[in-house]
PDB file of C-alpha atoms and ligand atoms in Angstrom:
ATOM      1  CA  MET A  18     -24.091  12.905  33.837  1.00 88.00           C
ATOM      2  CA  ASP A  19     -22.116  12.994  30.576  1.00 95.00           C
ATOM      3  CA  LYS A  20     -22.790   9.522  29.234  1.00 96.00           C
ATOM      4  CA  ARG A  21     -19.853   9.780  26.830  1.00 98.00           C
ATOM      5  CA  LYS A  22     -17.495   9.570  29.822  1.00 97.00           C
ATOM      6  CA  CYS A  23     -18.919   6.263  31.062  1.00 98.00           C
ATOM      7  CA  PRO A  24     -16.884   3.091  30.475  1.00 98.00           C
ATOM      8  CA  ILE A  25     -17.455   0.472  27.804  1.00 98.00           C
ATOM      9  CA  GLY A  26     -18.460  -2.885  29.311  1.00 98.00           C
ATOM     10  CA  VAL A  27     -16.759  -5.932  27.769  1.00 99.00           C
ATOM     11  CA  PHE A  28     -17.425  -9.520  28.819  1.00 98.00           C
ATOM     12  CA  ASP A  29     -16.723 -13.146  28.018  1.00 98.00           C
ATOM     13  CA  SER A  30     -17.108 -16.581  29.595  1.00 98.00           C
ATOM     14  CA  GLY A  31     -13.536 -16.143  30.844  1.00 98.00           C
ATOM     15  CA  VAL A  32     -10.217 -14.636  29.807  1.00 98.00           C
ATOM     16  CA  GLY A  33     -10.774 -15.008  26.028  1.00 98.00           C
ATOM     17  CA  GLY A  34     -12.505 -11.662  25.585  1.00 98.00           C
ATOM     18  CA  ILE A  35      -9.223  -9.989  26.499  1.00 98.00           C
ATOM     19  CA  SER A  36      -8.245 -10.619  22.841  1.00 98.00           C
ATOM     20  CA  VAL A  37     -11.124  -8.301  21.880  1.00 98.00           C
ATOM     21  CA  LEU A  38     -10.372  -5.814  24.668  1.00 98.00           C
ATOM     22  CA  ARG A  39      -6.838  -5.480  23.294  1.00 98.00           C
ATOM     23  CA  GLU A  40      -8.219  -4.521  19.881  1.00 98.00           C
ATOM     24  CA  LEU A  41     -10.685  -2.078  21.458  1.00 98.00           C
ATOM     25  CA  ALA A  42      -7.974  -0.391  23.546  1.00 98.00           C
ATOM     26  CA  ALA A  43      -5.654  -0.206  20.518  1.00 97.00           C
ATOM     27  CA  LEU A  44      -8.346   1.459  18.408  1.00 98.00           C
ATOM     28  CA  MET A  45      -9.838   3.690  21.138  1.00 98.00           C
ATOM     29  CA  PRO A  46      -7.106   4.122  23.788  1.00 98.00           C
ATOM     30  CA  ASN A  47      -8.786   7.134  25.381  1.00 98.00           C
ATOM     31  CA  GLU A  48     -11.923   5.175  26.337  1.00 98.00           C
ATOM     32  CA  ASP A  49     -12.408   3.631  29.803  1.00 98.00           C
ATOM     33  CA  TYR A  50     -13.157  -0.096  29.909  1.00 98.00           C
ATOM     34  CA  VAL A  51     -14.573  -2.516  32.459  1.00 98.00           C
ATOM     35  CA  TYR A  52     -13.843  -6.133  31.549  1.00 98.00           C
ATOM     36  CA  TYR A  53     -15.678  -9.040  33.196  1.00 98.00           C
ATOM     37  CA  GLY A  54     -14.589 -12.630  32.649  1.00 98.00           C
ATOM     38  CA  ASP A  55     -16.983 -15.255  33.968  1.00 98.00           C
ATOM     39  CA  SER A  56     -14.202 -17.794  34.540  1.00 98.00           C
ATOM     40  CA  ALA A  57     -16.108 -19.371  37.441  1.00 98.00           C
ATOM     41  CA  HIS A  58     -18.577 -20.701  34.834  1.00 98.00           C
ATOM     42  CA  ALA A  59     -16.308 -21.267  31.819  1.00 97.00           C
ATOM     43  CA  PRO A  60     -16.610 -22.922  29.411  1.00 97.00           C
ATOM     44  CA  TYR A  61     -19.953 -21.785  28.013  1.00 97.00           C
ATOM     45  CA  GLY A  62     -19.665 -23.604  24.691  1.00 94.00           C
ATOM     46  CA  THR A  63     -20.533 -27.045  26.025  1.00 92.00           C
ATOM     47  CA  LYS A  64     -23.485 -25.903  28.196  1.00 96.00           C
ATOM     48  CA  THR A  65     -27.170 -25.823  27.213  1.00 96.00           C
ATOM     49  CA  LEU A  66     -28.610 -22.842  25.375  1.00 96.00           C
ATOM     50  CA  GLU A  67     -30.755 -21.904  28.395  1.00 97.00           C
ATOM     51  CA  GLU A  68     -27.741 -21.939  30.717  1.00 98.00           C
ATOM     52  CA  VAL A  69     -25.677 -19.722  28.417  1.00 98.00           C
ATOM     53  CA  GLN A  70     -28.592 -17.301  28.017  1.00 98.00           C
ATOM     54  CA  ARG A  71     -28.983 -17.079  31.798  1.00 98.00           C
ATOM     55  CA  LEU A  72     -25.230 -16.578  32.369  1.00 98.00           C
ATOM     56  CA  THR A  73     -24.968 -13.984  29.587  1.00 98.00           C
ATOM     57  CA  LEU A  74     -27.836 -11.923  31.030  1.00 98.00           C
ATOM     58  CA  ALA A  75     -26.170 -12.139  34.469  1.00 98.00           C
ATOM     59  CA  ASP A  76     -22.824 -10.943  33.016  1.00 98.00           C
ATOM     60  CA  ALA A  77     -24.512  -7.940  31.414  1.00 98.00           C
ATOM     61  CA  ALA A  78     -26.477  -7.144  34.598  1.00 98.00           C
ATOM     62  CA  PHE A  79     -23.196  -7.169  36.545  1.00 98.00           C
ATOM     63  CA  LEU A  80     -21.596  -4.709  34.113  1.00 98.00           C
ATOM     64  CA  GLU A  81     -24.693  -2.525  34.262  1.00 97.00           C
ATOM     65  CA  THR A  82     -23.785  -1.750  37.886  1.00 98.00           C
ATOM     66  CA  TYR A  83     -20.649  -0.003  36.519  1.00 98.00           C
ATOM     67  CA  GLN A  84     -22.828   2.433  34.507  1.00 98.00           C
ATOM     68  CA  VAL A  85     -21.458   1.211  31.200  1.00 98.00           C
ATOM     69  CA  LYS A  86     -22.506   3.137  28.083  1.00 98.00           C
ATOM     70  CA  ALA A  87     -22.201   0.138  25.743  1.00 98.00           C
ATOM     71  CA  LEU A  88     -21.857  -3.623  25.965  1.00 98.00           C
ATOM     72  CA  VAL A  89     -19.362  -5.616  23.918  1.00 98.00           C
ATOM     73  CA  VAL A  90     -20.145  -9.322  23.987  1.00 98.00           C
ATOM     74  CA  ALA A  91     -16.558 -10.523  23.497  1.00 98.00           C
ATOM     75  CA  CYS A  92     -17.661 -14.137  23.225  1.00 98.00           C
ATOM     76  CA  ASN A  93     -18.869 -15.843  20.043  1.00 98.00           C
ATOM     77  CA  THR A  94     -20.817 -18.396  22.085  1.00 97.00           C
ATOM     78  CA  ALA A  95     -22.702 -15.822  24.187  1.00 98.00           C
ATOM     79  CA  THR A  96     -23.354 -13.753  21.055  1.00 98.00           C
ATOM     80  CA  SER A  97     -24.901 -16.663  19.198  1.00 96.00           C
ATOM     81  CA  ALA A  98     -26.954 -17.704  22.225  1.00 97.00           C
ATOM     82  CA  ALA A  99     -28.148 -14.391  23.605  1.00 98.00           C
ATOM     83  CA  VAL A 100     -27.331 -11.215  21.668  1.00 98.00           C
ATOM     84  CA  GLY A 101     -31.009 -10.874  20.687  1.00 97.00           C
ATOM     85  CA  LEU A 102     -32.098 -11.096  24.329  1.00 98.00           C
ATOM     86  CA  LEU A 103     -29.494  -8.501  25.321  1.00 98.00           C
ATOM     87  CA  ARG A 104     -30.599  -6.095  22.598  1.00 98.00           C
ATOM     88  CA  GLU A 105     -34.189  -6.430  23.794  1.00 98.00           C
ATOM     89  CA  LYS A 106     -33.266  -5.819  27.425  1.00 98.00           C
ATOM     90  CA  TYR A 107     -30.791  -2.995  26.731  1.00 98.00           C
ATOM     91  CA  ALA A 108     -32.642  -1.302  23.899  1.00 98.00           C
ATOM     92  CA  ASP A 109     -31.238   2.124  24.852  1.00 96.00           C
ATOM     93  CA  MET A 110     -27.579   1.013  24.695  1.00 97.00           C
ATOM     94  CA  PRO A 111     -25.319  -0.176  21.871  1.00 98.00           C
ATOM     95  CA  VAL A 112     -24.844  -3.949  22.226  1.00 98.00           C
ATOM     96  CA  ILE A 113     -22.066  -5.233  19.963  1.00 98.00           C
ATOM     97  CA  GLY A 114     -21.557  -8.947  19.392  1.00 98.00           C
ATOM     98  CA  ILE A 115     -18.790 -10.940  17.727  1.00 98.00           C
ATOM     99  CA  GLU A 116     -19.032 -13.567  15.023  1.00 95.00           C
ATOM    100  CA  PRO A 117     -16.468 -15.772  13.273  1.00 97.00           C
ATOM    101  CA  ALA A 118     -14.515 -13.716  10.703  1.00 97.00           C
ATOM    102  CA  LEU A 119     -15.710 -15.715   7.715  1.00 96.00           C
ATOM    103  CA  LYS A 120     -16.008 -12.730   5.390  1.00 95.00           C
ATOM    104  CA  PRO A 121     -12.286 -11.823   5.120  1.00 96.00           C
ATOM    105  CA  ALA A 122     -11.310 -15.499   4.981  1.00 97.00           C
ATOM    106  CA  MET A 123     -13.626 -16.147   2.021  1.00 97.00           C
ATOM    107  CA  SER A 124     -12.069 -13.355   0.011  1.00 95.00           C
ATOM    108  CA  VAL A 125      -8.411 -14.484   0.104  1.00 94.00           C
ATOM    109  CA  LYS A 126      -8.768 -16.197  -3.277  1.00 93.00           C
ATOM    110  CA  VAL A 127     -11.311 -17.722  -5.627  1.00 95.00           C
ATOM    111  CA  HIS A 128     -13.048 -20.668  -3.949  1.00 95.00           C
ATOM    112  CA  PRO A 129     -10.907 -20.992  -0.801  1.00 97.00           C
ATOM    113  CA  ARG A 130     -10.980 -23.926   1.594  1.00 96.00           C
ATOM    114  CA  VAL A 131     -11.733 -22.440   5.012  1.00 97.00           C
ATOM    115  CA  LEU A 132     -11.850 -24.170   8.373  1.00 97.00           C
ATOM    116  CA  VAL A 133     -13.889 -22.520  11.135  1.00 97.00           C
ATOM    117  CA  LEU A 134     -12.768 -23.453  14.621  1.00 97.00           C
ATOM    118  CA  ALA A 135     -15.285 -22.615  17.357  1.00 97.00           C
ATOM    119  CA  THR A 136     -17.146 -23.999  20.348  1.00 95.00           C
ATOM    120  CA  PRO A 137     -19.788 -26.679  19.776  1.00 93.00           C
ATOM    121  CA  MET A 138     -22.551 -24.181  20.619  1.00 94.00           C
ATOM    122  CA  THR A 139     -21.370 -21.466  18.213  1.00 96.00           C
ATOM    123  CA  LEU A 140     -21.256 -23.965  15.342  1.00 96.00           C
ATOM    124  CA  ARG A 141     -24.675 -25.406  16.218  1.00 95.00           C
ATOM    125  CA  GLU A 142     -26.612 -22.162  16.613  1.00 95.00           C
ATOM    126  CA  GLU A 143     -28.723 -20.562  13.879  1.00 95.00           C
ATOM    127  CA  LYS A 144     -26.654 -17.360  13.847  1.00 95.00           C
ATOM    128  CA  PHE A 145     -23.605 -19.195  12.495  1.00 96.00           C
ATOM    129  CA  ARG A 146     -25.710 -21.362  10.171  1.00 96.00           C
ATOM    130  CA  GLN A 147     -27.006 -18.149   8.590  1.00 97.00           C
ATOM    131  CA  LEU A 148     -23.492 -16.750   8.249  1.00 96.00           C
ATOM    132  CA  MET A 149     -22.348 -19.964   6.610  1.00 96.00           C
ATOM    133  CA  ARG A 150     -25.250 -19.930   4.138  1.00 97.00           C
ATOM    134  CA  ARG A 151     -24.265 -16.410   3.094  1.00 97.00           C
ATOM    135  CA  TYR A 152     -20.807 -17.563   1.961  1.00 96.00           C
ATOM    136  CA  GLU A 153     -21.266 -21.213   1.066  1.00 94.00           C
ATOM    137  CA  THR A 154     -21.248 -20.658  -2.689  1.00 95.00           C
ATOM    138  CA  GLU A 155     -17.963 -18.734  -2.505  1.00 95.00           C
ATOM    139  CA  GLY A 156     -15.799 -21.591  -1.286  1.00 96.00           C
ATOM    140  CA  GLU A 157     -15.623 -24.683   0.849  1.00 96.00           C
ATOM    141  CA  ILE A 158     -16.444 -24.080   4.516  1.00 97.00           C
ATOM    142  CA  LEU A 159     -15.484 -26.762   7.020  1.00 96.00           C
ATOM    143  CA  THR A 160     -16.305 -26.573  10.711  1.00 96.00           C
ATOM    144  CA  LEU A 161     -14.424 -28.034  13.625  1.00 96.00           C
ATOM    145  CA  PRO A 162     -15.565 -27.831  17.257  1.00 96.00           C
ATOM    146  CA  ALA A 163     -12.690 -27.685  19.727  1.00 94.00           C
ATOM    147  CA  PRO A 164     -14.016 -28.789  23.130  1.00 92.00           C
ATOM    148  CA  GLY A 165     -11.259 -28.546  25.705  1.00 94.00           C
ATOM    149  CA  LEU A 166      -9.334 -25.709  24.077  1.00 96.00           C
ATOM    150  CA  VAL A 167     -11.037 -23.004  26.142  1.00 96.00           C
ATOM    151  CA  GLU A 168     -10.083 -24.934  29.289  1.00 96.00           C
ATOM    152  CA  LEU A 169      -6.412 -25.007  28.212  1.00 97.00           C
ATOM    153  CA  VAL A 170      -6.372 -21.229  27.728  1.00 97.00           C
ATOM    154  CA  GLU A 171      -8.171 -20.667  31.044  1.00 98.00           C
ATOM    155  CA  ALA A 172      -5.436 -22.792  32.664  1.00 97.00           C
ATOM    156  CA  GLY A 173      -2.789 -20.526  31.106  1.00 96.00           C
ATOM    157  CA  GLU A 174      -1.523 -23.273  28.744  1.00 96.00           C
ATOM    158  CA  LEU A 175      -0.652 -20.905  25.902  1.00 95.00           C
ATOM    159  CA  SER A 176       2.277 -22.842  24.474  1.00 95.00           C
ATOM    160  CA  GLY A 177       4.174 -26.058  25.096  1.00 95.00           C
ATOM    161  CA  GLU A 178       3.753 -29.759  24.544  1.00 95.00           C
ATOM    162  CA  LYS A 179       0.303 -30.259  26.038  1.00 96.00           C
ATOM    163  CA  LEU A 180      -1.239 -27.579  23.823  1.00 97.00           C
ATOM    164  CA  GLU A 181       0.682 -28.685  20.747  1.00 97.00           C
ATOM    165  CA  GLY A 182      -0.369 -32.316  21.296  1.00 97.00           C
ATOM    166  CA  TYR A 183      -4.018 -31.262  21.613  1.00 97.00           C
ATOM    167  CA  LEU A 184      -3.856 -29.213  18.404  1.00 97.00           C
ATOM    168  CA  ARG A 185      -1.998 -31.914  16.422  1.00 96.00           C
ATOM    169  CA  GLU A 186      -4.749 -34.365  17.269  1.00 96.00           C
ATOM    170  CA  LEU A 187      -7.480 -31.804  16.547  1.00 96.00           C
ATOM    171  CA  PHE A 188      -6.067 -31.001  13.097  1.00 95.00           C
ATOM    172  CA  ALA A 189      -5.007 -34.569  12.241  1.00 93.00           C
ATOM    173  CA  ALA A 190      -7.551 -34.764   9.425  1.00 90.00           C
ATOM    174  CA  TYR A 191      -6.228 -31.589   7.755  1.00 86.00           C
ATOM    175  CA  PRO A 192      -2.677 -32.202   6.501  1.00 74.00           C
ATOM    176  CA  ALA A 193      -0.547 -29.240   5.496  1.00 70.00           C
ATOM    177  CA  GLY A 194      -1.546 -27.862   2.131  1.00 80.00           C
ATOM    178  CA  GLU A 195      -5.214 -28.810   2.401  1.00 88.00           C
ATOM    179  CA  LEU A 196      -6.449 -25.570   3.941  1.00 95.00           C
ATOM    180  CA  ASP A 197      -6.190 -21.959   2.800  1.00 96.00           C
ATOM    181  CA  CYS A 198      -7.508 -20.314   5.975  1.00 97.00           C
ATOM    182  CA  VAL A 199      -8.496 -20.983   9.534  1.00 97.00           C
ATOM    183  CA  VAL A 200     -11.039 -18.758  11.274  1.00 98.00           C
ATOM    184  CA  LEU A 201     -10.612 -18.583  15.046  1.00 98.00           C
ATOM    185  CA  GLY A 202     -14.304 -18.404  15.978  1.00 98.00           C
ATOM    186  CA  CYS A 203     -13.811 -18.210  19.728  1.00 98.00           C
ATOM    187  CA  THR A 204     -12.167 -15.293  21.497  1.00 98.00           C
ATOM    188  CA  HIS A 205      -9.930 -17.588  23.568  1.00 98.00           C
ATOM    189  CA  TYR A 206      -8.209 -18.976  20.482  1.00 98.00           C
ATOM    190  CA  PRO A 207      -6.134 -15.934  19.369  1.00 98.00           C
ATOM    191  CA  PHE A 208      -3.973 -16.597  22.438  1.00 98.00           C
ATOM    192  CA  VAL A 209      -2.853 -19.916  20.920  1.00 98.00           C
ATOM    193  CA  ARG A 210      -2.538 -18.559  17.402  1.00 97.00           C
ATOM    194  CA  GLN A 211       1.220 -19.150  17.160  1.00 96.00           C
ATOM    195  CA  THR A 212       0.900 -22.828  18.002  1.00 97.00           C
ATOM    196  CA  VAL A 213      -2.036 -23.212  15.576  1.00 97.00           C
ATOM    197  CA  GLN A 214       0.163 -21.656  12.894  1.00 96.00           C
ATOM    198  CA  ARG A 215       3.067 -23.977  13.675  1.00 95.00           C
ATOM    199  CA  VAL A 216       0.871 -27.086  13.620  1.00 95.00           C
ATOM    200  CA  LEU A 217      -0.893 -26.165  10.361  1.00 94.00           C
ATOM    201  CA  GLY A 218       2.097 -24.652   8.603  1.00 93.00           C
ATOM    202  CA  LYS A 219       3.042 -21.130   7.508  1.00 93.00           C
ATOM    203  CA  ARG A 220       0.952 -21.152   4.337  1.00 93.00           C
ATOM    204  CA  VAL A 221      -2.400 -21.206   6.185  1.00 96.00           C
ATOM    205  CA  MET A 222      -3.859 -17.757   6.839  1.00 97.00           C
ATOM    206  CA  ILE A 223      -5.444 -17.228  10.239  1.00 98.00           C
ATOM    207  CA  PHE A 224      -8.306 -14.800  10.944  1.00 98.00           C
ATOM    208  CA  ASP A 225     -10.186 -13.722  14.045  1.00 98.00           C
ATOM    209  CA  GLY A 226     -13.046 -11.323  14.674  1.00 97.00           C
ATOM    210  CA  GLY A 227     -11.452  -9.055  17.310  1.00 98.00           C
ATOM    211  CA  ALA A 228     -10.379  -6.121  15.142  1.00 97.00           C
ATOM    212  CA  GLY A 229     -13.671  -6.126  13.216  1.00 97.00           C
ATOM    213  CA  THR A 230     -15.618  -6.052  16.476  1.00 98.00           C
ATOM    214  CA  ALA A 231     -13.539  -3.125  17.726  1.00 98.00           C
ATOM    215  CA  ARG A 232     -14.204  -1.197  14.489  1.00 98.00           C
ATOM    216  CA  GLU A 233     -17.928  -1.946  14.743  1.00 98.00           C
ATOM    217  CA  THR A 234     -17.946  -0.740  18.374  1.00 98.00           C
ATOM    218  CA  LYS A 235     -16.321   2.549  17.357  1.00 98.00           C
ATOM    219  CA  ARG A 236     -18.801   2.976  14.528  1.00 98.00           C
ATOM    220  CA  ARG A 237     -21.764   2.396  16.876  1.00 98.00           C
ATOM    221  CA  LEU A 238     -20.401   4.785  19.511  1.00 98.00           C
ATOM    222  CA  ARG A 239     -19.862   7.470  16.897  1.00 98.00           C
ATOM    223  CA  GLU A 240     -23.345   6.950  15.470  1.00 98.00           C
ATOM    224  CA  THR A 241     -24.919   7.286  18.932  1.00 98.00           C
ATOM    225  CA  GLY A 242     -22.753  10.283  19.958  1.00 98.00           C
ATOM    226  CA  LEU A 243     -21.092   8.259  22.720  1.00 98.00           C
ATOM    227  CA  LEU A 244     -17.382   8.511  21.810  1.00 98.00           C
ATOM    228  CA  ASN A 245     -15.451   9.707  24.844  1.00 98.00           C
ATOM    229  CA  PRO A 246     -14.040  13.253  24.385  1.00 97.00           C
ATOM    230  CA  GLN A 247     -11.337  12.715  27.035  1.00 95.00           C
ATOM    231  CA  GLN A 248      -7.688  12.878  25.972  1.00 94.00           C
ATOM    232  CA  GLY A 249      -4.923  10.549  27.045  1.00 95.00           C
ATOM    233  CA  LYS A 250      -5.064   6.951  28.098  1.00 96.00           C
ATOM    234  CA  GLY A 251      -8.308   5.638  29.570  1.00 97.00           C
ATOM    235  CA  ALA A 252      -8.657   3.359  32.605  1.00 98.00           C
ATOM    236  CA  VAL A 253      -8.963  -0.404  32.155  1.00 98.00           C
ATOM    237  CA  THR A 254     -10.594  -2.318  35.021  1.00 98.00           C
ATOM    238  CA  LEU A 255     -10.240  -6.095  34.918  1.00 98.00           C
ATOM    239  CA  LEU A 256     -12.688  -8.270  36.858  1.00 98.00           C
ATOM    240  CA  SER A 257     -13.494 -11.955  37.147  1.00 98.00           C
ATOM    241  CA  SER A 258     -16.224 -14.069  38.740  1.00 98.00           C
ATOM    242  CA  SER A 259     -13.493 -16.458  39.850  1.00 98.00           C
ATOM    243  CA  GLU A 260     -12.281 -15.734  43.358  1.00 95.00           C
ATOM    244  CA  GLY A 261      -8.692 -15.612  44.550  1.00 93.00           C
ATOM    245  CA  GLY A 262      -7.133 -13.219  42.045  1.00 95.00           C
ATOM    246  CA  ALA A 263      -5.454 -15.783  39.759  1.00 97.00           C
ATOM    247  CA  MET A 264      -7.840 -15.227  36.843  1.00 98.00           C
ATOM    248  CA  VAL A 265      -7.579 -11.440  37.080  1.00 98.00           C
ATOM    249  CA  ALA A 266      -3.785 -11.882  37.050  1.00 98.00           C
ATOM    250  CA  LEU A 267      -4.084 -14.013  33.889  1.00 98.00           C
ATOM    251  CA  GLU A 268      -6.379 -11.374  32.327  1.00 98.00           C
ATOM    252  CA  ARG A 269      -3.777  -8.713  33.110  1.00 98.00           C
ATOM    253  CA  MET A 270      -0.944 -10.788  31.659  1.00 97.00           C
ATOM    254  CA  LEU A 271      -2.919 -11.437  28.464  1.00 98.00           C
ATOM    255  CA  PHE A 272      -3.903  -7.776  28.188  1.00 98.00           C
ATOM    256  CA  GLU A 273      -0.449  -6.321  28.808  1.00 95.00           C
ATOM    257  CA  LYS A 274       2.076  -8.800  27.531  1.00 82.00           C
ATOM    258  CA  TYR A 275       0.740 -11.479  25.294  1.00 67.00           C
TER     259      TYR A 275
HETATM  260  N1  LIG B  18     -14.557 -17.031  24.336  1.00 65.74           N
HETATM  261  C1  LIG B  18     -15.752 -17.811  24.124  1.00 65.74           C
HETATM  262  C2  LIG B  18     -16.168 -17.709  22.646  1.00 65.74           C
HETATM  263  O1  LIG B  18     -15.771 -16.779  21.989  1.00 65.74           O
HETATM  264  C3  LIG B  18     -15.541 -19.196  24.654  1.00 65.74           C
HETATM  265  C4  LIG B  18     -16.794 -19.878  24.989  1.00 65.74           C
HETATM  266  C5  LIG B  18     -16.686 -20.912  26.057  1.00 65.74           C
HETATM  267  O2  LIG B  18     -16.538 -20.549  27.193  1.00 65.74           O
HETATM  268  O3  LIG B  18     -16.809 -22.099  25.705  1.00 65.74           O
HETATM  269  O4  LIG B  18     -16.902 -18.517  22.138  1.00 65.74           O
END
C-alpha cells in the first residue's frame, strides 16, 4: 500500500474543526480528508481532563479505521488535554495539534494588549500556561473563557441577536479601544468571527490558529515523505458521532459555504 495516498484524519469535539479542515483543503487541495466531529459529546471544554482524554483517544481510534496517514487534532481543548497521549499511542504517525495563535498576535506592535478567548479547559491546562509564559514579557495577555459559545455554534447560531447578545455580555468588560487583538483559541470560534468583530469594533485584530496548523501539517507530511502525489481535487469525507444527519449537514455547510 502506498501510504502517501491514504487520507488525513481530522477531528474535533464537533463542527469547529471544519475551520481547520478548510485551511488544510485550501493549502493541500489534492489530499484526501476524513473529518470526524464528536458532536454527540460536545462540548469538551467544560468536561474533566480524564473524560476529554478518553474521548480524544476514542476519536483517534475511530479515524484509525479509515487508514489515515496522519492525525490533525483540530481542537485546542483536545490538544491541550491529550496530544501527548496521542503521540505516544501513534508514534509512527504525524500527530499535529492546534494551539491559540498567540505568537502572531504578540507581534502586531510593541507591548500589545491581547485577549485570548478559549474554553475553560484550554485556558486551565499546562500547555497554554507554558505558551503564555513564553510571551508574557512582550505584552499584556488577558484570558477569557467562553462557556456556551461552542453550544451556539453547534446549534448553527452563527449570526443574529442571540449570538450578538451573548458576545456583548461576554466582552462587556472590554470597551472598544482597550484591546489590540483577540485570539480565537477554539476552532468553533472562527465561524462567529464577523460578529466578534462587530461587537469589539473594526480596530481589533482577530487571529486564529487554523492556517498555522495547516502549514505545520504540510511541513510534517513533507518531512515524513507522506505528501500525496495525486493530482486534482481530493475527496473530503465528513462524519459525525451525532446520529440523524443534521450535524453532517452543518459540517458540509460550514465547509462549503461559510
Ligand atoms: N473546537 C474545540 C476547541 O478548539 C471546542 C472544545 C469544546 O468542545 O468545548 O477547543
